[in-house]
Coordinates of C-alpha atoms and ligand atoms in Angstrom, one line a residue:
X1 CA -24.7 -6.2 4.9
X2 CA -23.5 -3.3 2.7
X3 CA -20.2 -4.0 1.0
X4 CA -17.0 -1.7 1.8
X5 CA -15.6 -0.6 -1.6
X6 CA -11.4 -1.2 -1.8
X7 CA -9.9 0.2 -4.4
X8 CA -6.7 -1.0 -5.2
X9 CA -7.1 -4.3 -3.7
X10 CA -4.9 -6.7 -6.5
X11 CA -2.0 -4.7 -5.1
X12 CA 0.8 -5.2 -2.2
X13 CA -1.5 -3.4 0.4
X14 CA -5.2 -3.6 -0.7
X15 CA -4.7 -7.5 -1.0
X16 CA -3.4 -7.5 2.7
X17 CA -6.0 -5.4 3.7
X18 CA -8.6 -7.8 1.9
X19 CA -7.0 -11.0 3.1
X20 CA -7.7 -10.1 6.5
X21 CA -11.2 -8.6 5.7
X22 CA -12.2 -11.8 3.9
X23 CA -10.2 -13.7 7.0
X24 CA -11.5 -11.8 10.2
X25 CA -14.6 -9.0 9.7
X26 CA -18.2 -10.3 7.9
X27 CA -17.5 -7.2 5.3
X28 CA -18.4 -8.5 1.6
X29 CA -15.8 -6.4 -0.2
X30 CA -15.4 -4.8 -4.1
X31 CA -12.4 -4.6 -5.0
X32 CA -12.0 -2.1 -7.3
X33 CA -8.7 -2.1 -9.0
X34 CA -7.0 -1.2 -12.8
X35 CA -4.8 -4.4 -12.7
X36 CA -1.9 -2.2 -13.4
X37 CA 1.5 -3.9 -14.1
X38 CA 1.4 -4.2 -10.2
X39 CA -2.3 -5.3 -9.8
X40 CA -1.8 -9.4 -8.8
X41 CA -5.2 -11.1 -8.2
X42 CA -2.8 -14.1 -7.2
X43 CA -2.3 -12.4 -4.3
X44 CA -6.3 -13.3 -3.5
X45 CA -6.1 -17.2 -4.0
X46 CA -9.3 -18.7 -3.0
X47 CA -11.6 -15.8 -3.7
X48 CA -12.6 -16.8 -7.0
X49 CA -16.1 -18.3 -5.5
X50 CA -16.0 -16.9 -2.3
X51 CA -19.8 -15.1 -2.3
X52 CA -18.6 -12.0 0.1
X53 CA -16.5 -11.0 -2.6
X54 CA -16.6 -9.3 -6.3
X55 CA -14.1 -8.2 -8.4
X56 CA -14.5 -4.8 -10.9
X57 CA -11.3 -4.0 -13.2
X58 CA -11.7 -0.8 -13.0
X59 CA -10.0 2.6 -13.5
X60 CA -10.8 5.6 -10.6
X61 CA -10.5 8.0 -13.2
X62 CA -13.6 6.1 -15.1
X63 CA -16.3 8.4 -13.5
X64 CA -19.6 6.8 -15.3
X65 CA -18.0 2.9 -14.4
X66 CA -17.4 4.0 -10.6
X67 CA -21.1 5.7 -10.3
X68 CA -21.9 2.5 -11.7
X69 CA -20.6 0.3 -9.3
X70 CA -21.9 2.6 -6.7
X71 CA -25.7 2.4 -7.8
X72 CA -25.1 -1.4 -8.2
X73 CA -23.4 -2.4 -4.8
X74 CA -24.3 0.7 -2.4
X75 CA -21.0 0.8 -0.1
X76 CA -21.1 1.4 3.3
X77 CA -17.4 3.2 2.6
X78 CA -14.3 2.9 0.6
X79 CA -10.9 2.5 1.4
X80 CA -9.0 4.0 -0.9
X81 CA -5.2 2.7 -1.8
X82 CA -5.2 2.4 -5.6
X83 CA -2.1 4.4 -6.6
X84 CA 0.7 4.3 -8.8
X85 CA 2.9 3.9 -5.7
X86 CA 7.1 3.6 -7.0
X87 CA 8.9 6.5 -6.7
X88 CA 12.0 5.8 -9.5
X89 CA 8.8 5.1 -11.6
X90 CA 7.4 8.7 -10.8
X91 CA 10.9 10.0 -11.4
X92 CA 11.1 8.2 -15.2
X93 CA 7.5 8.9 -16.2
X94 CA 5.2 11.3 -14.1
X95 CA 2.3 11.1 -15.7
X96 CA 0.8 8.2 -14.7
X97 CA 1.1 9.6 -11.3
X98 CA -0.9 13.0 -12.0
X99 CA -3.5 10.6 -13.8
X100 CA -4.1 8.3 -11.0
X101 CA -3.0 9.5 -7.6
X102 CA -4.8 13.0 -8.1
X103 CA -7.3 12.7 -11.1
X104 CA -8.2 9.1 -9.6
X105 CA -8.9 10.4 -6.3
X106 CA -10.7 13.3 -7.7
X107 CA -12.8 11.2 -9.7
X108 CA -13.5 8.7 -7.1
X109 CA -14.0 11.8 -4.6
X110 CA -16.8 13.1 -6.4
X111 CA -18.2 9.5 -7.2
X112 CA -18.3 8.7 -3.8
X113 CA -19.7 12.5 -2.4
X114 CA -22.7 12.3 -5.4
X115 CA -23.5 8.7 -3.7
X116 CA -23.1 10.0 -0.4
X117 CA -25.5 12.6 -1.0
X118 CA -27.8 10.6 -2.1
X119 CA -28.0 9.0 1.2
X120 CA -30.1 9.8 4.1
X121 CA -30.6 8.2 8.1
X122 CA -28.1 5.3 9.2
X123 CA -26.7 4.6 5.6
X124 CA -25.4 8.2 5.5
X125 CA -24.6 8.6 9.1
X126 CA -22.6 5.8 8.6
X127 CA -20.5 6.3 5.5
X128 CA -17.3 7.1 5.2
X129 CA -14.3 7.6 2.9
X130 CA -11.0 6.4 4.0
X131 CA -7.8 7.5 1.9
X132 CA -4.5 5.6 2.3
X133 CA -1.3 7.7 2.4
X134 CA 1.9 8.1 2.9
X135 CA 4.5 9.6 5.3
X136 CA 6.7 10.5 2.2
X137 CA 4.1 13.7 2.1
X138 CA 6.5 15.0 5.1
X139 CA 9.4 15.2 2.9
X140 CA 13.1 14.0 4.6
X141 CA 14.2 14.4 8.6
X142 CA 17.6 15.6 9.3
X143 CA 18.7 13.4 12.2
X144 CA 16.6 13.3 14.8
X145 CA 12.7 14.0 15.2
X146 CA 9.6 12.5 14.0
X147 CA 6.8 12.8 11.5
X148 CA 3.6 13.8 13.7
X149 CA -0.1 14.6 11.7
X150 CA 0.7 18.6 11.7
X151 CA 4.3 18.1 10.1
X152 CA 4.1 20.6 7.0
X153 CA 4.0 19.1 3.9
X154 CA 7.3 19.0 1.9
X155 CA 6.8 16.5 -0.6
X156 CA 10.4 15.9 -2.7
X157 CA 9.7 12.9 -5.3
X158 CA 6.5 13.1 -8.4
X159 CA 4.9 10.3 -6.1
X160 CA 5.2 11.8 -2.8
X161 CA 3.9 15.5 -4.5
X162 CA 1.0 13.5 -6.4
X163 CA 0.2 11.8 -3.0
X164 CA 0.4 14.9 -1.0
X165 CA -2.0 16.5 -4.2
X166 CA -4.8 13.7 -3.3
X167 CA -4.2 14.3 0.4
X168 CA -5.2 17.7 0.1
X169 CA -8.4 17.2 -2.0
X170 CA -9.4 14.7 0.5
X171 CA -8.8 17.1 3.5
X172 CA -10.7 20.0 1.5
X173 CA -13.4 17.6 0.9
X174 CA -14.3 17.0 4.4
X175 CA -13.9 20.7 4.8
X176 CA -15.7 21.9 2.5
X177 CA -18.6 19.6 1.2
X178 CA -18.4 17.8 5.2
X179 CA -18.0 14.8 3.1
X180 CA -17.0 12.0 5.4
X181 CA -13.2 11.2 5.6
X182 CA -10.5 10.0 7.5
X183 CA -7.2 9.5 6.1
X184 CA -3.8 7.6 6.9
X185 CA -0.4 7.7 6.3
X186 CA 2.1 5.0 6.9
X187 CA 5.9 4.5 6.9
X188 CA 7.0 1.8 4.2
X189 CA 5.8 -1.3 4.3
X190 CA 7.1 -4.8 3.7
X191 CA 5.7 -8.3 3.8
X192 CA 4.3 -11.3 1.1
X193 CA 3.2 -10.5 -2.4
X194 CA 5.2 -7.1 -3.2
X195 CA 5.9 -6.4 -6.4
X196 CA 9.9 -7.5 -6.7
X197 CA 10.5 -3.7 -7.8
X198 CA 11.1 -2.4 -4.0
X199 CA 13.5 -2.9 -2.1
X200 CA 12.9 -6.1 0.0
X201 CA 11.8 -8.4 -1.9
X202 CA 14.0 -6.7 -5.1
X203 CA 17.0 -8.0 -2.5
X204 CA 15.7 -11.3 -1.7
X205 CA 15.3 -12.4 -5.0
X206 CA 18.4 -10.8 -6.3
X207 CA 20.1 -12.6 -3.6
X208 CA 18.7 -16.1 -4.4
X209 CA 19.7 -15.5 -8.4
X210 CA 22.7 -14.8 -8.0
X211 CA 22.7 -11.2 -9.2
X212 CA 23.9 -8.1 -7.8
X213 CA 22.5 -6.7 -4.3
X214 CA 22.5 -2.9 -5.8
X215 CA 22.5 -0.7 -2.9
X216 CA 21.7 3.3 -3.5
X217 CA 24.8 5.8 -2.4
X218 CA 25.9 4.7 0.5
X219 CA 22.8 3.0 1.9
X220 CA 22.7 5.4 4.7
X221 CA 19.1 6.8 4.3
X222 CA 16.9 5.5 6.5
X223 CA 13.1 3.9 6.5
X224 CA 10.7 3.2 9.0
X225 CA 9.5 0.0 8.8
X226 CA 6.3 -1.8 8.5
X227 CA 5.0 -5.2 8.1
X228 CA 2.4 -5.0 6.1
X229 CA -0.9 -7.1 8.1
X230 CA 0.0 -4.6 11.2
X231 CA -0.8 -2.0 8.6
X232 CA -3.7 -3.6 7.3
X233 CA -5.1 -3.9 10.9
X234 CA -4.6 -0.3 11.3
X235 CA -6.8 0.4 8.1
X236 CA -9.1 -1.6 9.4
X237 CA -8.9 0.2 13.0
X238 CA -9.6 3.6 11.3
X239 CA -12.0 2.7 9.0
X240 CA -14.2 1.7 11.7
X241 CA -13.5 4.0 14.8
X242 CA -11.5 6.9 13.4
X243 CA -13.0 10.6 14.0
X244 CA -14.4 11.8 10.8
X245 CA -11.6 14.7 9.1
X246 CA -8.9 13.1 11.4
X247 CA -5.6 11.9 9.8
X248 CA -3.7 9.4 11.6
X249 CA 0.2 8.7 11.1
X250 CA 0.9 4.5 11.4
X251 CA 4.8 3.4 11.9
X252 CA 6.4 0.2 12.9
X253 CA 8.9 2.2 15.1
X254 CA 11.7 0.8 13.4
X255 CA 14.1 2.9 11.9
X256 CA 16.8 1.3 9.4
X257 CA 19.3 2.2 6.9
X258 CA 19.0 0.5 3.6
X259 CA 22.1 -1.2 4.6
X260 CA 20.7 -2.6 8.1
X261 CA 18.1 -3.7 6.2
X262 CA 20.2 -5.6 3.3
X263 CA 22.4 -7.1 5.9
X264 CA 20.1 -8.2 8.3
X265 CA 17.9 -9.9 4.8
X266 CA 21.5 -11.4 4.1
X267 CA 21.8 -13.2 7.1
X268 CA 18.6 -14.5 7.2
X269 CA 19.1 -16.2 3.7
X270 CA 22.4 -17.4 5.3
X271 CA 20.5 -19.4 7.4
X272 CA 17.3 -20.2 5.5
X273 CA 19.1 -20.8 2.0
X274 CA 22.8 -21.2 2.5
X275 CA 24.4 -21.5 -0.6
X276 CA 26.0 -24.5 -2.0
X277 CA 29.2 -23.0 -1.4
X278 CA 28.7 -21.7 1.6
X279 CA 29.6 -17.8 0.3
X280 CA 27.6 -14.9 2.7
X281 CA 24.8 -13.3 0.4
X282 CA 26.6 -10.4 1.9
X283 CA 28.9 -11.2 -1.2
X284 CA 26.8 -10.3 -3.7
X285 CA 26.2 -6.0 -2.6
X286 CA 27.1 -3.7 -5.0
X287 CA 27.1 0.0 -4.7
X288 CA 25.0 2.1 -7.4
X289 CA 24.5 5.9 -8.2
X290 CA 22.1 7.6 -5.7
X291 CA 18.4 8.3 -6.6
X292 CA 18.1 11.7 -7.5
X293 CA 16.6 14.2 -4.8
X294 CA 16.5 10.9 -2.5
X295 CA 14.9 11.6 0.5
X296 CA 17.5 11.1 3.8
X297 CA 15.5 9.5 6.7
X298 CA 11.6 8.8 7.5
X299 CA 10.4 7.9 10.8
X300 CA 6.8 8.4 12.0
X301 CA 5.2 9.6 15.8
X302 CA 2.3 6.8 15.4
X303 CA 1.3 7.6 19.3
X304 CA -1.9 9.6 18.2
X305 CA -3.4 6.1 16.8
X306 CA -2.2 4.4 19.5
X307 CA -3.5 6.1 22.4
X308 CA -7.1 7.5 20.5
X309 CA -7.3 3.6 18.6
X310 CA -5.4 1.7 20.7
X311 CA -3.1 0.1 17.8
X312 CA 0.4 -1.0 18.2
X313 CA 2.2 -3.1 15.9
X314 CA 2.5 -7.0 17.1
X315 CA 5.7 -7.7 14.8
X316 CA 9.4 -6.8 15.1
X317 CA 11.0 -5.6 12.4
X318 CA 13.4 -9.6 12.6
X319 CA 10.3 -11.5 13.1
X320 CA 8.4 -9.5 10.4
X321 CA 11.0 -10.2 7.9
X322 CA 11.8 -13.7 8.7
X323 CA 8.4 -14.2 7.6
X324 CA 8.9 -12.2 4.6
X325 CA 11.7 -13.9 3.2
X326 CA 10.5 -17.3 4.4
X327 CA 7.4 -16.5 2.0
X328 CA 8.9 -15.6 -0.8
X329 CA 11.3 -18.6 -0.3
X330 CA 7.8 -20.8 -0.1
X331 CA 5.9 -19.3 -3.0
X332 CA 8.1 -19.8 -6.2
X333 CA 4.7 -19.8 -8.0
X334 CA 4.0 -16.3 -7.2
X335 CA 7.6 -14.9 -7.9
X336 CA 7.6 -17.3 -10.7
X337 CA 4.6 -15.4 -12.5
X338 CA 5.6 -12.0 -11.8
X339 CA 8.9 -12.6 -12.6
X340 CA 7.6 -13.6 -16.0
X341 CA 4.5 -11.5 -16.4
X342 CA 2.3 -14.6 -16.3
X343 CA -0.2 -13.0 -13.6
X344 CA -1.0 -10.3 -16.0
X345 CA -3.0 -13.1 -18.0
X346 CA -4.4 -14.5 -14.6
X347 CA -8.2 -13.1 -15.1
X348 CA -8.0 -14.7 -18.4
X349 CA -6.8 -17.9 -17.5
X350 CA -9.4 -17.8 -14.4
X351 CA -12.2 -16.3 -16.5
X352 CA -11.5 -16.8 -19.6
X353 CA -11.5 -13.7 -22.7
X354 CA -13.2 -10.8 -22.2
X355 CA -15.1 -8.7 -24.7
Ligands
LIG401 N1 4.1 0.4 -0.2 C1 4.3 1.2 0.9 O1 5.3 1.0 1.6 C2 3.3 2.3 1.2 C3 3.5 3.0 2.4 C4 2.5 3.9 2.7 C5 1.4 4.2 1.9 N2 1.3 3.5 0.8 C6 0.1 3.8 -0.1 O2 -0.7 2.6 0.0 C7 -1.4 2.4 -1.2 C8 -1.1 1.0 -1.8 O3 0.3 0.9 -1.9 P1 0.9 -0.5 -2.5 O4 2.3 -0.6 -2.1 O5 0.0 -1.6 -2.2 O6 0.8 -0.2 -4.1 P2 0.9 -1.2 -5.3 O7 1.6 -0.4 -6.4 O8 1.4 -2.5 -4.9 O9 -0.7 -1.4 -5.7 C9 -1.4 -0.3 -6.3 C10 -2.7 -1.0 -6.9 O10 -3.5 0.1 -7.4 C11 -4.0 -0.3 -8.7 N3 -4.1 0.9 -9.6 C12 -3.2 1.7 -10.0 N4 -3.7 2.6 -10.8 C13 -5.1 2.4 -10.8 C14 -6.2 3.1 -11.3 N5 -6.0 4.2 -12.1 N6 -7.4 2.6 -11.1 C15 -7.6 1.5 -10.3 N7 -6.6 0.8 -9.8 C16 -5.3 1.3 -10.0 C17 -2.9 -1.3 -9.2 O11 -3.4 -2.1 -10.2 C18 -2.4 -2.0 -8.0 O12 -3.2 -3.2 -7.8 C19 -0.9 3.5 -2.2 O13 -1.9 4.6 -2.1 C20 0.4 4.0 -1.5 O14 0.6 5.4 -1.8 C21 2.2 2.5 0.4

């Protein structure tokens, strides 16, 4: 069976999304992915001899290494989430974010479309191009209302512009060349193995060190959230039955301040870690300057994937983030390594130096 191309896959989503590929689908997989500061292949354990599996460390905007890996492994598709994906990153240094989320997906855009080409009968017929989004393309809601697939495009932050930059070369892509897309974008996501920058897990560990709980402004703005396997399912779902040039918006239907969400992480570590002393997480928040040009409220119409695809969400926002902060309670090793920058030496340690 022809291998699905991931790229992106040693990071928060694409490891999801190839945890339940290795899991549930007889996909062999590439995982095509940098190993940026957020790349983690400990988020793969076990896949180190697993035959259905190969790992390239590899950049999208590498145009000779990607047609490379194309002539070698002949995809059937690629799902495409590599990204430089934190906006108070994008906001601090921009660059990176041109190179990757727009060159990258230019790059791998014309990789894939000169392999594509190439193709004729069933492998052609079948291919496809999936790119993974965002719904921070849409820009911020006032109050009320929802994000639906025809919501202009008002991207505010250097990630959410970048992201809305590869959005667009993917839609004129399909338009143009009838290169074979579908594309997605999702609310925010939590779940295991995110990088301790964002907010959920940045809280949780915060909370069991001792430190500060810093909360932006007045923690009013407000996420829709996501756990991050319904999101990988979704991927999945689109990737094999989406129409070809359609987009589809995916959203957990669970709107939150950042407050809500702190509060509600608070009182589950009451109960799953109490202190020695008994004192609420709660304690611990502390207010800090706004981010500039931060976006008010997300929330995402995800009915045109659930009536066309038939997806839904199967976790609640409590019972997806008890399991979230009961795994980062039960993997110390992981946070231990990223806390420390160990996992950045993880190939080495696994494969010992490369030339
Ligand atoms: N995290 C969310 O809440 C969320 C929500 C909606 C959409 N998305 C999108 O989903 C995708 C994945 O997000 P994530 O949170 O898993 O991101 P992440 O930052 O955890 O992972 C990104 C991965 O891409 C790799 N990468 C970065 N630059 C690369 C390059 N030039 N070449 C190859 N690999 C490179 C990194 O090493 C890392 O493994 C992104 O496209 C993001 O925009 C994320």
């Amino acid at each position: 069976m022809s291998p699905i191309f991931v790229t992106g896959g040693a990071g928060f989503i694409g490891s999801a999304l190839i945890r339940l590929l290795m899991a549930e689908s007889d996909y062999p997989v590439v995982n095509i992915d940098k190993l940026t500061y957020a790349g983690n292949l400990a988020s793969l354990p076990g896949l180190l001899t697993e035959p259905m599996y190969v790992f390239s460390q590899t950049d999208i905007c590498d145009r000779a290494a990607l047609d490379r890996l194309f002539d070698q492994h002949n995809p059937a598709g690629v799902i495409h989430l590599a990204a430089e994906s934190h906006v108070d990153r994008s906001i601090h240094g921009p660059g990176e974010f041109i190179q990757t989320n727009i060159t990258g997906t230019y790059t791998l855009l014309e990789a894939a479309r000169a392999y594509w080409s190439g193709l004729s009968g069933e492998a052609r017929a079948r291919f496809r191009f999936h790119h993974v989004s965002t719904d921070e393309v849409f820009g911020s809601l006032g109050e009320t209302g929802l994000f639906t697939e025809s919501h202009p495009y008002q991207p505010n932050s250097p990630y959410s512009a970048s992201k809305a930059a590869s959005d667009h070369l993917v839609r004129a892509w399909h338009h143009t060349y009838g290169f074979p897309t579908v594309m997605t974008n999702c609310s925010n996501n939590y779940g295991p193995c995110q990088f301790p920058e964002k907010l959920i897990p940045l809280m949780i560990l915060n909370a069991v060190a001792g430190k500060p709980l810093p909360i932006y402004g007045k923690g009013d703005n407000v996420r829709d959230w996501l756990y991050v396997d319904d999101h990988a399912r979704a991927l999945r779902l689109v990737f094999e039955k989406g129409t070809l040039g359609e987009t589809y918006n995916i959203g957990g239907h669970n709107e939150k301040t950042n407050l809500e969400v702190v509060d509600t992480l608070c009182a589950l570590l009451d109960e799953l870690k109490p202190q020695p002393d008994g004192r609420p997480y709660a304690t611990q928040k502390t207010s800090v300057a706004d981010r500039p040009g931060h976006d008010k409220r997300y929330a995402i119409d995800a009915s045109k994937i659930s009536h066309e695809l038939g997806w839904t969400p199967t976790e609640t926002f409590e019972t997806g983030l008890r399991k979230t902060v009961q795994w980062y309670l039960d993997n110390p090793a992981w946070v231990a390594h990223v806390v420390s920058g160990d996992y950045r030496n993880w190939l080495t340690r696994n494969y010992g130096e490369r030339t």
